[in-house]
């Protein structure tokens, strides 16, 4: 195959965990089907199919507005991958303060 494409199997729980992770990391409000690509990426990386230096493009195709019930279930599901915040985080209106808060939550983009 020219693309060297692969596929992985992911559990429903991993897909549900990807919904809030995608929202936190990228600000994308996806339904579970739309977040399945992120769950697959996490699995593929854990399985060694994707190297840390690889460039990857994910396409989230399903808006969270399409299936709000599924999104509500995903947001109430426990997630081991969720950042260690116990609720909203107050951040001063300053880029440096935002960078520091994102870094504390392991969400910095650097």
PDB file of C-alpha atoms in Angstrom, residues 21-96:
ATOM      1  CA  UNK A  21      -9.473  15.329  25.718  1.00  0.00           C
ATOM      2  CA  UNK A  22     -10.054  16.765  22.243  1.00  0.00           C
ATOM      3  CA  UNK A  23     -12.031  19.655  23.716  1.00  0.00           C
ATOM      4  CA  UNK A  24      -9.352  20.424  26.308  1.00  0.00           C
ATOM      5  CA  UNK A  25      -6.387  20.121  23.960  1.00  0.00           C
ATOM      6  CA  UNK A  26      -7.796  21.742  20.828  1.00  0.00           C
ATOM      7  CA  UNK A  27     -11.114  23.370  21.658  1.00  0.00           C
ATOM      8  CA  UNK A  28     -12.906  20.982  19.284  1.00  0.00           C
ATOM      9  CA  UNK A  29     -16.440  20.001  20.350  1.00  0.00           C
ATOM     10  CA  UNK A  30     -16.861  16.538  18.815  1.00  0.00           C
ATOM     11  CA  UNK A  31     -19.342  13.725  19.207  1.00  0.00           C
ATOM     12  CA  UNK A  32     -17.817  10.314  20.049  1.00  0.00           C
ATOM     13  CA  UNK A  33     -17.642   9.290  16.372  1.00  0.00           C
ATOM     14  CA  UNK A  34     -15.751  12.496  15.651  1.00  0.00           C
ATOM     15  CA  UNK A  35     -13.305  11.859  18.499  1.00  0.00           C
ATOM     16  CA  UNK A  36     -12.608   8.255  17.453  1.00  0.00           C
ATOM     17  CA  UNK A  37      -9.613   9.402  15.401  1.00  0.00           C
ATOM     18  CA  UNK A  38      -7.936  10.783  18.529  1.00  0.00           C
ATOM     19  CA  UNK A  39      -8.613   7.538  20.403  1.00  0.00           C
ATOM     20  CA  UNK A  40      -7.036   5.668  17.501  1.00  0.00           C
ATOM     21  CA  UNK A  41      -4.018   7.969  17.500  1.00  0.00           C
ATOM     22  CA  UNK A  42      -3.460   7.418  21.226  1.00  0.00           C
ATOM     23  CA  UNK A  43      -3.719   3.647  20.744  1.00  0.00           C
ATOM     24  CA  UNK A  44      -1.431   3.660  17.702  1.00  0.00           C
ATOM     25  CA  UNK A  45       1.174   5.713  19.558  1.00  0.00           C
ATOM     26  CA  UNK A  46       0.993   3.398  22.577  1.00  0.00           C
ATOM     27  CA  UNK A  47       1.423   0.399  20.256  1.00  0.00           C
ATOM     28  CA  UNK A  48       4.507   1.990  18.681  1.00  0.00           C
ATOM     29  CA  UNK A  49       2.879   2.426  15.266  1.00  0.00           C
ATOM     30  CA  UNK A  50       3.451   6.189  15.383  1.00  0.00           C
ATOM     31  CA  UNK A  51       6.760   7.709  16.401  1.00  0.00           C
ATOM     32  CA  UNK A  52       6.927  10.908  18.465  1.00  0.00           C
ATOM     33  CA  UNK A  53       8.539  12.604  15.449  1.00  0.00           C
ATOM     34  CA  UNK A  54       5.837  11.542  12.954  1.00  0.00           C
ATOM     35  CA  UNK A  55       3.477  14.136  11.510  1.00  0.00           C
ATOM     36  CA  UNK A  56      -0.165  13.126  11.888  1.00  0.00           C
ATOM     37  CA  UNK A  57      -3.381  14.740  10.669  1.00  0.00           C
ATOM     38  CA  UNK A  58      -6.621  13.918  12.486  1.00  0.00           C
ATOM     39  CA  UNK A  59     -10.014  14.689  11.009  1.00  0.00           C
ATOM     40  CA  UNK A  60     -12.861  15.077  13.505  1.00  0.00           C
ATOM     41  CA  UNK A  61     -15.986  14.729  11.384  1.00  0.00           C
ATOM     42  CA  UNK A  62     -18.832  14.769  13.907  1.00  0.00           C
ATOM     43  CA  UNK A  63     -19.862  17.893  15.801  1.00  0.00           C
ATOM     44  CA  UNK A  64     -20.844  17.548  19.442  1.00  0.00           C
ATOM     45  CA  UNK A  65     -24.089  19.300  18.522  1.00  0.00           C
ATOM     46  CA  UNK A  66     -25.013  16.283  16.397  1.00  0.00           C
ATOM     47  CA  UNK A  67     -25.389  13.939  19.389  1.00  0.00           C
ATOM     48  CA  UNK A  68     -25.508  15.934  22.658  1.00  0.00           C
ATOM     49  CA  UNK A  69     -26.627  12.885  24.659  1.00  0.00           C
ATOM     50  CA  UNK A  70     -23.495  10.950  23.714  1.00  0.00           C
ATOM     51  CA  UNK A  71     -21.329  13.967  24.503  1.00  0.00           C
ATOM     52  CA  UNK A  72     -22.974  14.325  27.923  1.00  0.00           C
ATOM     53  CA  UNK A  73     -22.236  10.644  28.605  1.00  0.00           C
ATOM     54  CA  UNK A  74     -18.629  11.097  27.498  1.00  0.00           C
ATOM     55  CA  UNK A  75     -18.147  14.113  29.732  1.00  0.00           C
ATOM     56  CA  UNK A  76     -19.489  12.242  32.757  1.00  0.00           C
ATOM     57  CA  UNK A  77     -17.321   9.156  32.122  1.00  0.00           C
ATOM     58  CA  UNK A  78     -14.165   8.869  34.247  1.00  0.00           C
ATOM     59  CA  UNK A  79     -10.984   9.431  32.272  1.00  0.00           C
ATOM     60  CA  UNK A  80      -7.459   8.573  33.323  1.00  0.00           C
ATOM     61  CA  UNK A  81      -6.175  10.875  30.584  1.00  0.00           C
ATOM     62  CA  UNK A  82      -7.933  13.978  31.908  1.00  0.00           C
ATOM     63  CA  UNK A  83      -5.703  16.799  33.127  1.00  0.00           C
ATOM     64  CA  UNK A  84      -5.310  17.127  36.883  1.00  0.00           C
ATOM     65  CA  UNK A  85      -7.702  20.034  37.364  1.00  0.00           C
ATOM     66  CA  UNK A  86     -10.490  19.873  39.897  1.00  0.00           C
ATOM     67  CA  UNK A  87     -12.735  22.208  37.953  1.00  0.00           C
ATOM     68  CA  UNK A  88     -12.307  25.539  36.205  1.00  0.00           C
ATOM     69  CA  UNK A  89      -8.893  27.145  36.398  1.00  0.00           C
ATOM     70  CA  UNK A  90      -8.695  30.908  36.891  1.00  0.00           C
ATOM     71  CA  UNK A  91      -6.100  32.525  34.643  1.00  0.00           C
ATOM     72  CA  UNK A  92      -5.085  36.173  34.550  1.00  0.00           C
ATOM     73  CA  UNK A  93      -5.665  37.853  31.158  1.00  0.00           C
ATOM     74  CA  UNK A  94      -2.013  37.605  30.228  1.00  0.00           C
ATOM     75  CA  UNK A  95      -0.386  35.307  27.641  1.00  0.00           C
ATOM     76  CA  UNK A  96       2.366  34.282  30.073  1.00  0.00           C
TER      77      UNK A  96
END
